[in-house]
Short mmCIF file of C-alpha atoms in Angstrom, two decimals:
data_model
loop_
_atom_site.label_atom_id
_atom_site.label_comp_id
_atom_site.label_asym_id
_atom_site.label_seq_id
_atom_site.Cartn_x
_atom_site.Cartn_y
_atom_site.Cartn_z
CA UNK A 1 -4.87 25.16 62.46
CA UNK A 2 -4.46 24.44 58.81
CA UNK A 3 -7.19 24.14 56.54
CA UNK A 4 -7.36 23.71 52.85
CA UNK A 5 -6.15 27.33 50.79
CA UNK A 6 -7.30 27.71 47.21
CA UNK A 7 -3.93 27.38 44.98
CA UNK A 8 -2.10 25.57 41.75
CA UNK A 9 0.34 24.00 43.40
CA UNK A 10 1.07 20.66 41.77
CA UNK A 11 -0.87 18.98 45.53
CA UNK A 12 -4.00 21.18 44.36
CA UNK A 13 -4.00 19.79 40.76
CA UNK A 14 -3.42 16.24 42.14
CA UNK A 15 -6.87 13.69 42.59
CA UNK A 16 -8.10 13.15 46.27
CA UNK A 17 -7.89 9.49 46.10
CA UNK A 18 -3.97 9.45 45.04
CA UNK A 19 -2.92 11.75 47.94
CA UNK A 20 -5.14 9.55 50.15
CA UNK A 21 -2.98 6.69 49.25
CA UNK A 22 0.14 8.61 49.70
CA UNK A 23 -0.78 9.18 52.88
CA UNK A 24 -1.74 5.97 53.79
CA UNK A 25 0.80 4.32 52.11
CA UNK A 26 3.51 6.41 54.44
CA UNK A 27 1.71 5.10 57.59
CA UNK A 28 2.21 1.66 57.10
CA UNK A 29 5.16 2.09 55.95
CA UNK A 30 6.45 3.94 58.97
CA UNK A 31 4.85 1.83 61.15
CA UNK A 32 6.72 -1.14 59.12
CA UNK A 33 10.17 0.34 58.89
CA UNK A 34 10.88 2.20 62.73
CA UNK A 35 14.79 2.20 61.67
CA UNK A 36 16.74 5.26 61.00
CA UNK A 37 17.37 4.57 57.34
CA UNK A 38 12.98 4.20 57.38
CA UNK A 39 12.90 7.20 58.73
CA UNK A 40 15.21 9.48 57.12
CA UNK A 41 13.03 7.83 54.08
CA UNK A 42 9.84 8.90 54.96
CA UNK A 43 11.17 12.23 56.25
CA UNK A 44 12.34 12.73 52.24
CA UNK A 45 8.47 11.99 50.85
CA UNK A 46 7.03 14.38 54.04
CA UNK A 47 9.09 17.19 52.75
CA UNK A 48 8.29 16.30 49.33
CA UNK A 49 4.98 16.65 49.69
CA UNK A 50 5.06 19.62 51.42
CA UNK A 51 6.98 21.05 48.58
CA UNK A 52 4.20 19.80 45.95
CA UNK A 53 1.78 21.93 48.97
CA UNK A 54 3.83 24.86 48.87
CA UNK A 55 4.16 24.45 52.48
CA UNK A 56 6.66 25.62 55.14
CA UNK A 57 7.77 22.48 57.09
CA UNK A 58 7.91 25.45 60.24
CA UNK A 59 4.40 26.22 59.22
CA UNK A 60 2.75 22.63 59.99
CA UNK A 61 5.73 22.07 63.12
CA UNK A 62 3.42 25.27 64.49
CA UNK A 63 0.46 24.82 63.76
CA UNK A 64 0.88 21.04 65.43
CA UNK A 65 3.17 22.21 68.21
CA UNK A 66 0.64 20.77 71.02
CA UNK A 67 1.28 17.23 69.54
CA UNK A 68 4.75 17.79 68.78
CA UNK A 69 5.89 18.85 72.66
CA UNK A 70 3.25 15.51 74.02
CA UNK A 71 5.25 13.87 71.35
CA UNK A 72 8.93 14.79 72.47
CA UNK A 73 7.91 14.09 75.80
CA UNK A 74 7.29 10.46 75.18
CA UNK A 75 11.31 9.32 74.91
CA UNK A 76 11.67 11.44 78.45
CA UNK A 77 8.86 8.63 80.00
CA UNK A 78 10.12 5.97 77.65
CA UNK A 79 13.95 6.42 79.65
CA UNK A 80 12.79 7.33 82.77
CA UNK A 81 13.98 4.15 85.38
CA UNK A 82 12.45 3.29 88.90
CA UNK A 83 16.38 3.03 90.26
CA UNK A 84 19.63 3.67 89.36
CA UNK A 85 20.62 4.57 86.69
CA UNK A 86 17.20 6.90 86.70
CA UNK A 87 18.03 7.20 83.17
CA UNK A 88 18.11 4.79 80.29
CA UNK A 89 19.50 5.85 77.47
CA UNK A 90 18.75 2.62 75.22
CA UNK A 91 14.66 2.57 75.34
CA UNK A 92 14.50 6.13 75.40
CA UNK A 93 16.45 6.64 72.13
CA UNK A 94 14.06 3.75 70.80
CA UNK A 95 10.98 5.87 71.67
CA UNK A 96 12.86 8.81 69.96
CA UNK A 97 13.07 6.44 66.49
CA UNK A 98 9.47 5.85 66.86
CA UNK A 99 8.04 9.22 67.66
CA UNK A 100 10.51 10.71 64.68
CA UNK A 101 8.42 9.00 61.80
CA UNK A 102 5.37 10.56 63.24
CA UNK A 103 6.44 13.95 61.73
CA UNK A 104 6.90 12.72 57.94
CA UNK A 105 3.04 11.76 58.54
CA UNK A 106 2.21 14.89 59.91
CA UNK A 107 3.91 16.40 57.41
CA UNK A 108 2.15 14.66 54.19
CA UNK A 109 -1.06 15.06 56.16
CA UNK A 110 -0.91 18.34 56.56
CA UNK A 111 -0.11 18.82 52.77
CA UNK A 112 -3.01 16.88 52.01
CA UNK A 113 -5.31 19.35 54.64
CA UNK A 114 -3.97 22.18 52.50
CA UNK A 115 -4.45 21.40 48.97
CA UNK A 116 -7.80 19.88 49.02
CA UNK A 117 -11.70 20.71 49.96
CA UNK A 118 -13.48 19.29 51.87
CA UNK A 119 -16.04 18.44 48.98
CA UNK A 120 -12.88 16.65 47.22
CA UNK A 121 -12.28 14.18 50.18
CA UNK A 122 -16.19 13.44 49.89
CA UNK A 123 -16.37 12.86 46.47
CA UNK A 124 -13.12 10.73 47.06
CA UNK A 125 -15.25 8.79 49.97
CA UNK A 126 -18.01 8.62 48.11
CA UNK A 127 -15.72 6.82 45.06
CA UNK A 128 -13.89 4.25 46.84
CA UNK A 129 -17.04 3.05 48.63
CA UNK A 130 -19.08 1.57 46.68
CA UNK A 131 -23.10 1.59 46.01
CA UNK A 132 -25.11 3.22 48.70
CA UNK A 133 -23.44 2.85 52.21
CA UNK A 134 -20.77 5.01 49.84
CA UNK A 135 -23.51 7.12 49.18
CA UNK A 136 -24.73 7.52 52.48
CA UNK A 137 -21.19 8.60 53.93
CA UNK A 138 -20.65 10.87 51.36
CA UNK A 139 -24.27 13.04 51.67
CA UNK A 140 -23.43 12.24 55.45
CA UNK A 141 -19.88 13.89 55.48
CA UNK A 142 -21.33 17.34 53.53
CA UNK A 143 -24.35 17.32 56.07
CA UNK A 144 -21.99 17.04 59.23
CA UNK A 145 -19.95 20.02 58.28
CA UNK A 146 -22.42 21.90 57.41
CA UNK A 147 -24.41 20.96 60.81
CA UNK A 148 -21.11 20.66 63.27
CA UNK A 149 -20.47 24.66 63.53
CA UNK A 150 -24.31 24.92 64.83
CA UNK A 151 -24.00 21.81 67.39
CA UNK A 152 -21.15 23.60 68.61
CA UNK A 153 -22.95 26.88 69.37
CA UNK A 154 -25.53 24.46 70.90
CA UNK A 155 -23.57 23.02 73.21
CA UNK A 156 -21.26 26.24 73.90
CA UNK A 157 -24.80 28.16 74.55
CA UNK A 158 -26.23 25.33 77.27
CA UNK A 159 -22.69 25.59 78.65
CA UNK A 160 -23.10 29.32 79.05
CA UNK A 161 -26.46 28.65 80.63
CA UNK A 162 -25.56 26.46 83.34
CA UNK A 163 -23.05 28.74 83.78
CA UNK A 164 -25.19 31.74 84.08
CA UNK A 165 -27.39 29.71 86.85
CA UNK A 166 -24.40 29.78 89.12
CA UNK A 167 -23.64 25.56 87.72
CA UNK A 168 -19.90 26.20 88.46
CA UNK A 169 -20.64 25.64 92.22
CA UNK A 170 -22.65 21.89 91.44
CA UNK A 171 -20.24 19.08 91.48
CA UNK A 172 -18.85 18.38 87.89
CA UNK A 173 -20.68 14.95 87.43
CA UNK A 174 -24.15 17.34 87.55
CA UNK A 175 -22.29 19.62 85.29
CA UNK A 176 -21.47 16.89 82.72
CA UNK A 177 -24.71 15.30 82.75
CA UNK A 178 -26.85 18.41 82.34
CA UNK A 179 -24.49 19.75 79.57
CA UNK A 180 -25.02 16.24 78.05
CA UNK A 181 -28.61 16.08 78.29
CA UNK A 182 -29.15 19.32 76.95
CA UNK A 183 -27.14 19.12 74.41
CA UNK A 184 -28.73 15.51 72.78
CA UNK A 185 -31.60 16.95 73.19
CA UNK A 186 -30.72 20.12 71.27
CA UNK A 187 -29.09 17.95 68.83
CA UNK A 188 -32.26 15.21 68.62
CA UNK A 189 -34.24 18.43 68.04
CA UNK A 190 -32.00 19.50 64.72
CA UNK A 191 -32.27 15.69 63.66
CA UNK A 192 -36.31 15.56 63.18
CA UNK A 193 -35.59 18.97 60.90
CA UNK A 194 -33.64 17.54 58.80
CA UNK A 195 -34.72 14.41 58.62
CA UNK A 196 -38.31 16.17 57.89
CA UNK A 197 -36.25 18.33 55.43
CA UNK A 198 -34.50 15.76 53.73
CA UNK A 199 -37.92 13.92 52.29
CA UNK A 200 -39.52 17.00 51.82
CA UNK A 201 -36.76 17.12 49.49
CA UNK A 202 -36.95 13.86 47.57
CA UNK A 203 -33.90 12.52 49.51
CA UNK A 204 -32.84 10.03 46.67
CA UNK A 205 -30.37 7.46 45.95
CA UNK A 206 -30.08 8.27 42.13
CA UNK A 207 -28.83 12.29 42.32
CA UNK A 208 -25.71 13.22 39.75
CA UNK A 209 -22.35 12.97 41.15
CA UNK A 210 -19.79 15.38 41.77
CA UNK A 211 -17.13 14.96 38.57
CA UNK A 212 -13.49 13.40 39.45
CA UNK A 213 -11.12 12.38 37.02
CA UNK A 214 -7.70 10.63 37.37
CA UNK A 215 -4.69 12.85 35.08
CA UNK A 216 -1.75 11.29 33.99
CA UNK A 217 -0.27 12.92 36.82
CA UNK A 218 -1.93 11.27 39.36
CA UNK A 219 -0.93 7.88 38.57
CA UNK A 220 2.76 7.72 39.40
CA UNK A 221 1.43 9.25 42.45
CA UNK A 222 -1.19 6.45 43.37
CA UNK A 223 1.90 4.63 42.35
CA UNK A 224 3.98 5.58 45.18
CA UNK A 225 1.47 4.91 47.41
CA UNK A 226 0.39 1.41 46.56
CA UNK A 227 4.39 1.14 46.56
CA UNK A 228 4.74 2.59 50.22
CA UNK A 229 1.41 0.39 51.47
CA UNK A 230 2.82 -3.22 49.95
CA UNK A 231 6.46 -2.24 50.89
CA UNK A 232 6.51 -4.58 54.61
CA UNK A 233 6.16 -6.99 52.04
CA UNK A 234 9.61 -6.55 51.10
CA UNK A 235 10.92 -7.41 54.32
CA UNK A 236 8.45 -10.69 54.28
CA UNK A 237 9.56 -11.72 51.46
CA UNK A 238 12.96 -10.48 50.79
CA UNK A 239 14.57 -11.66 47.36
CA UNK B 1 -22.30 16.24 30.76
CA UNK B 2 -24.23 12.58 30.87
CA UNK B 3 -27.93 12.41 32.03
CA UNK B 4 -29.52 10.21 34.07
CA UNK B 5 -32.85 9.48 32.82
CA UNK B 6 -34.16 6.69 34.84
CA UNK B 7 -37.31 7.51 37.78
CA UNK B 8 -36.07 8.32 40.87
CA UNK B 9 -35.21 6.16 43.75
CA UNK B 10 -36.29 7.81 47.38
CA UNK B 11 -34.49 6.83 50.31
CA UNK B 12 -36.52 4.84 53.13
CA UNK B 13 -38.27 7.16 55.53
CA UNK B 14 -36.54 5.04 58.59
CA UNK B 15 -33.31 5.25 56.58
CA UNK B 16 -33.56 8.96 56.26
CA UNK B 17 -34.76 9.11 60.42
CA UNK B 18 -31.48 6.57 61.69
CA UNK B 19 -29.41 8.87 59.17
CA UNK B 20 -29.98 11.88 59.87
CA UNK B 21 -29.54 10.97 63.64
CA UNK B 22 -25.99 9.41 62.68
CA UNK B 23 -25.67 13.01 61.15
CA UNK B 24 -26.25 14.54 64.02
CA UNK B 25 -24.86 12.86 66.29
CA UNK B 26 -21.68 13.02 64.16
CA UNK B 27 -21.42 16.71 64.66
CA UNK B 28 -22.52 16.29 68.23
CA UNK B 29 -18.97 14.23 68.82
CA UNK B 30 -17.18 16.93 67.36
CA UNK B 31 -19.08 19.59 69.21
CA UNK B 32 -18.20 17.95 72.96
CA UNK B 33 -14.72 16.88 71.48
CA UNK B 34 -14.41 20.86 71.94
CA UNK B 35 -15.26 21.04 74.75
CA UNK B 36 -11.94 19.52 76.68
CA UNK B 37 -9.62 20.40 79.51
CA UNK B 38 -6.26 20.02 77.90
CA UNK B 39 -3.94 18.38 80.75
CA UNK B 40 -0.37 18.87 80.34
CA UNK B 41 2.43 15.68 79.97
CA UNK B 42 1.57 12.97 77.01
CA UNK B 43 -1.55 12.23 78.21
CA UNK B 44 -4.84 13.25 76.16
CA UNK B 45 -7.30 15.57 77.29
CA UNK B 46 -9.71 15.37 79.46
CA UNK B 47 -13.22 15.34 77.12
CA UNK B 48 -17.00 15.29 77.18
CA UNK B 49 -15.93 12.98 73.83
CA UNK B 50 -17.15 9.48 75.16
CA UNK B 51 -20.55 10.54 75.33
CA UNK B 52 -20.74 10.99 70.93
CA UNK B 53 -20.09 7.45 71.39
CA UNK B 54 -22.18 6.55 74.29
CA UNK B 55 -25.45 8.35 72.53
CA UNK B 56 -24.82 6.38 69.11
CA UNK B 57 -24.28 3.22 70.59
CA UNK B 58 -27.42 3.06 72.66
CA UNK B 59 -29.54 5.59 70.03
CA UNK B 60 -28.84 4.03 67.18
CA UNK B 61 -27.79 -0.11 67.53
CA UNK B 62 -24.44 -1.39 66.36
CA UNK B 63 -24.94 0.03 62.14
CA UNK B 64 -25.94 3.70 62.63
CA UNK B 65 -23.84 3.84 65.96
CA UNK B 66 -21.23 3.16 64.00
CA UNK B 67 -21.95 5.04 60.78
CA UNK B 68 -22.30 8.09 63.07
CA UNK B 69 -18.56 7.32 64.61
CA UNK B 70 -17.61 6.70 61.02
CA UNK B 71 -18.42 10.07 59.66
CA UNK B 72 -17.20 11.89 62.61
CA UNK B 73 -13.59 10.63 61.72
CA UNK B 74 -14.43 10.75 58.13
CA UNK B 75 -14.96 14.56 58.32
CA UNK B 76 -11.69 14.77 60.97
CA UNK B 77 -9.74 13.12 57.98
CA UNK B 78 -10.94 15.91 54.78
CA UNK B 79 -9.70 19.04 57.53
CA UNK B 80 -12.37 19.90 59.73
CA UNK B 81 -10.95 20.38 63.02
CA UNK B 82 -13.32 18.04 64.96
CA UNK B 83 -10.77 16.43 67.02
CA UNK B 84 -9.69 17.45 70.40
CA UNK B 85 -7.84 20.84 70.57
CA UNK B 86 -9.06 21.89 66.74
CA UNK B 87 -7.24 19.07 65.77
CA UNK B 88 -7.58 17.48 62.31
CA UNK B 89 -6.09 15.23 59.71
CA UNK B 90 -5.79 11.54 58.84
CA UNK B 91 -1.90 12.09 60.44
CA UNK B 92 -3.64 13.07 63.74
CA UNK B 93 -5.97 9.82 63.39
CA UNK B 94 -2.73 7.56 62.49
CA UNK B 95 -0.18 8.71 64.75
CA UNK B 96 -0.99 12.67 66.35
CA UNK B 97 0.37 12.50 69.91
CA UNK B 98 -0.03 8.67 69.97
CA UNK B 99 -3.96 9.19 70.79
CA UNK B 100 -5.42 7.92 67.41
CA UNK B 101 -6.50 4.62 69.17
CA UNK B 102 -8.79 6.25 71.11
CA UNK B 103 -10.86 7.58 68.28
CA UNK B 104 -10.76 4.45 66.47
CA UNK B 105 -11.82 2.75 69.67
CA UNK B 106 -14.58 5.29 69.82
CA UNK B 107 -15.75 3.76 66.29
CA UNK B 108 -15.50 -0.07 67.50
CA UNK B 109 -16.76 0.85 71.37
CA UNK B 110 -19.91 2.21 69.69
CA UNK B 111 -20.47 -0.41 67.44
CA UNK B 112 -20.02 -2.60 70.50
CA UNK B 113 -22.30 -0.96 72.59
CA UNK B 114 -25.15 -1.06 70.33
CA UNK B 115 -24.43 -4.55 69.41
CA UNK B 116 -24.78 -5.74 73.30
CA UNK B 117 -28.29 -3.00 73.79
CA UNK B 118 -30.08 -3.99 70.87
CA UNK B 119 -28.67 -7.27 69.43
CA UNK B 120 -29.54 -6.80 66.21
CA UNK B 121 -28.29 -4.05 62.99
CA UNK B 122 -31.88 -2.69 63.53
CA UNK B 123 -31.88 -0.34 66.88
CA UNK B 124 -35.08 -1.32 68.98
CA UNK B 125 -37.19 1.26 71.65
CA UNK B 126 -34.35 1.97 74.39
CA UNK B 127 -38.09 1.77 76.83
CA UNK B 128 -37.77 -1.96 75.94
CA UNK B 129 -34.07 -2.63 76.98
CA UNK B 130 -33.32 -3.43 80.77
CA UNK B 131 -30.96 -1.05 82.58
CA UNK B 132 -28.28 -3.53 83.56
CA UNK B 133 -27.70 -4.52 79.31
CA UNK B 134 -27.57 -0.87 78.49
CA UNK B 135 -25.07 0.03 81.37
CA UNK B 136 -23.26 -3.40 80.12
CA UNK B 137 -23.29 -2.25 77.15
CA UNK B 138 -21.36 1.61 78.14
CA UNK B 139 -18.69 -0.81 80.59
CA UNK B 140 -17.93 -2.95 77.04
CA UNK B 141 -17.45 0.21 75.60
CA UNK B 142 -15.15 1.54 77.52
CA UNK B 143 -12.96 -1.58 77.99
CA UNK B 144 -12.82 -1.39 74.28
CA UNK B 145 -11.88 1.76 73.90
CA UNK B 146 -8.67 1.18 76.24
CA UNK B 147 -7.82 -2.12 74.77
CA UNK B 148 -7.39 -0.48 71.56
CA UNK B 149 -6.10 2.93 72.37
CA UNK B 150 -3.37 1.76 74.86
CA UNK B 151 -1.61 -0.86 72.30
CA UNK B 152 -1.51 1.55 69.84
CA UNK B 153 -0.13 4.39 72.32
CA UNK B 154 2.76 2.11 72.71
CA UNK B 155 3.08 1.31 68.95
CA UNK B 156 2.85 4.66 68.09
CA UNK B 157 5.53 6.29 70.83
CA UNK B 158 7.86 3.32 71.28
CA UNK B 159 6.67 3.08 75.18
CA UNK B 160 6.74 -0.33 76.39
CA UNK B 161 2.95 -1.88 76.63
CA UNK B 162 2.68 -1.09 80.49
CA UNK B 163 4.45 2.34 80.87
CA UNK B 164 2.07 3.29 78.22
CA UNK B 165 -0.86 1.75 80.38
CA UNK B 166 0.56 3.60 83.30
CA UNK B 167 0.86 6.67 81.30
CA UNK B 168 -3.25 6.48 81.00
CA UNK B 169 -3.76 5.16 84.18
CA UNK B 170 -4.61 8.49 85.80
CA UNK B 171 -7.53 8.76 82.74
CA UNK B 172 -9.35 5.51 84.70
CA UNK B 173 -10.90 7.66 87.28
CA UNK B 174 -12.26 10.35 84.76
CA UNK B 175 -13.61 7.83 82.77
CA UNK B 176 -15.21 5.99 85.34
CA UNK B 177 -16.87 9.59 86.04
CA UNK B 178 -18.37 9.61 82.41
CA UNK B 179 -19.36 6.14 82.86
CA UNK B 180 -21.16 6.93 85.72
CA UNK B 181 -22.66 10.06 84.62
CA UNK B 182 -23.82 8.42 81.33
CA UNK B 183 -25.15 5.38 83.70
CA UNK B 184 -27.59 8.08 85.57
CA UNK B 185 -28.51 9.50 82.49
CA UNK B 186 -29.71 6.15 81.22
CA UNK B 187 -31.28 5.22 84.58
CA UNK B 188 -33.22 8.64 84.55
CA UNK B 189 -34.84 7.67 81.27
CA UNK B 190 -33.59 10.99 79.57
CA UNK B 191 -32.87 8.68 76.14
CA UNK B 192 -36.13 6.21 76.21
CA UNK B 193 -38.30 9.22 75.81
CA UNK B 194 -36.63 10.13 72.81
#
């Protein structure tokens, strides 16, 4: 899978909250625009931002080959017909459109994934919501990576367990609920720590805040995607 | 570097308690998210995922239910691969393999579910809810969950709205399994005592 990679790539130097916007900017305006024009479009600013990344388009295509095969697969059930023909050619080409603008947002996702930490997406979080429920998510977000790699050996270890008691003979609904069980409880267990942990601590609203600053290159980027987010708008209102 | 020089502000002991849980439970979705049996075709894969949002809709009430949903996809968004098959990435939440809905229905079905259990932001003693609303509560979730997951399936591949339904049709009966799994769990009292 991707993951961020430490570089100087001009999607490195960028702020969190303009490639956010990119990105979400594309998505609606994908979702607005399923044409061929609106996609050849957004396949441009995919690329493009793969080339701020430094990033192979054949890199990301691999790494998110699972969703990219489900994906293709979608115009085969979109043409498939109960009778004759057996074969439509008209929805199925439709469902191609659709499922081809899915890649520019892979794409500018992925770049995103790349060039940023994870501690630059929480300071972004943290930003753009405001006063303490932004607070909360963005303490929350740092605690939940840290904690999710030791959940997952948790609930990988109770697997192993009921596995090691012979649990692949019991009916799967057994299976499921013990793994369940076990697993909350494992995970209600971690939760008194750290919430014990936490006010040991002084756990306070009022701690300093990680430093982000907007460059002049970041705002013809948060530009673009205010641009790509307000541009349905353009077909509501055309002039 | 600026200072801050006022007294400090401590965060509510229950605050810090329904928090941490959210937390928790957070990482707890992305831990059974990994824990899937990938089925081939466009169809997502079979996961012990419902149950993140079956835990923090009856744990934690409607708020911190969804908080807990809300940082799960939160952390999914900034690169951690929390999603399904190591997935990750706000294009996987948005589009992916047309699956997005589900997660966001994961959000909104645990937000519903606590809403119908506890009736109120504030979650009460699970000891003090009957059965039948908490296993109302699970069935609500799940309906949710497909009412927003299939539409945008269909929005997101180009399927018409009942192909797409017929595409997850053969997900029913697994999910009907969870539901019924997370209904004995609930009826054994394994989440009052906590």
């Amino acid at each position: 899978m991707l993951s961020y990679r430490p570089g100087s790539s001009l999607a490195h130097r960028l702020d969190p909250r303009s490639k956010l916007l990119v990105q979400f900017g594309l998505a609606v305006a994908a979702v607005a625009y399923p044409t061929l024009p609106g996609v050849v479009a957004a396949t441009a600013v995919g690329l493009t931002a793969l080339a701020a990344a430094r990033l192979s388009p054949l890199a990301v295509l691999r790494s998110y080959r699972v969703v990219v095969a489900v994906l293709a697969l979608a115009p085969l059930v979109a043409g498939v017909a109960l009778g004759p023909p057996w074969f439509r050619v008209e929805p199925a080409l439709r469902s191609a459109l659709y499922v081809g603008r899915v890649l520019p947002i892979l794409f500018v996702s992925a770049a995103y994934l790349v060039s940023t930490p994870v501690r630059e997406t929480r300071a972004a979080v943290q930003r753009l919501v405001p006063g303490k429920p932004g607070q909360l998510l963005g303490v929350g977000m740092a605690l939940v990576v840290r904690l999710f790699p030791l959940v997952l050996a948790d609930v990988r270890e109770v697997r192993d367990a009921i596995r090691a008691r012979g649990g692949e003979r019991r009916p799967v609904w057994v299976r499921a609920r013990l793994l369940a069980v076990r697993s909350l409880s494992r995970t209600l267990d971690r939760s008194d720590r750290l919430s014990l942990a936490l006010r040991a601590r002084c756990f306070a609203w009022n701690p300093t805040l990680p430093a982000l600053a907007f460059a002049r290159r970041d705002y013809p980027v948060a530009l673009l995607g205010v641009a790509l987010a307000l541009s349905p708008l353009a077909r509501a209102f055309p002039l | 570097m600026s200072q801050q020089h006022e007294s400090v502000d401590l965060v509510g002991d229950e605050t810090v308690k329904y928090f941490t849980t959210a937390v928790l439970l957070a990482a707890l979705t992305a831990a059974l998210s990994q824990i899937s049996i990938p089925i081939p075709g466009p169809l997502p894969p079979f996961s012990l995922q419902p149950f993140g949002m079956f835990f923090a809709g009856l744990l934690l009430g409607p708020l911190w239910g969804g908080v807990a949903l809300l940082l799960y996809l939160l952390v999914g968004i900034a690169g951690v691969p929390v999603f399904s098959n190591g997935n990750a990435g706000l294009g996987y939440v948005v589009a992916g393999q047309g699956t997005g809905g589900f997660l966001v229905g994961f959000l909104v079905g645990a937000v519903v579910a606590g809403a119908i259990a506890h009736r109120s932001t504030e979650p009460r003693d699970l000891g003090d809810i009957s059965v039948p609303v908490q296993v109302g509560a699970l069935v609500a979730a799940v309906a949710v969950v497909y009412a927003i997951g299939v539409p945008w399936l269909s929005m997101v591949t180009g399927l018409p709205l009942v192909r797409a339904a017929t595409v997850m049709a053969p997900y029913v009966p697994l999910d009907l399994v969870k539901l019924a799994v997370a209904v004995v769990i609930v009826e054994g009292g394994y989440l009052a005592s906590r």
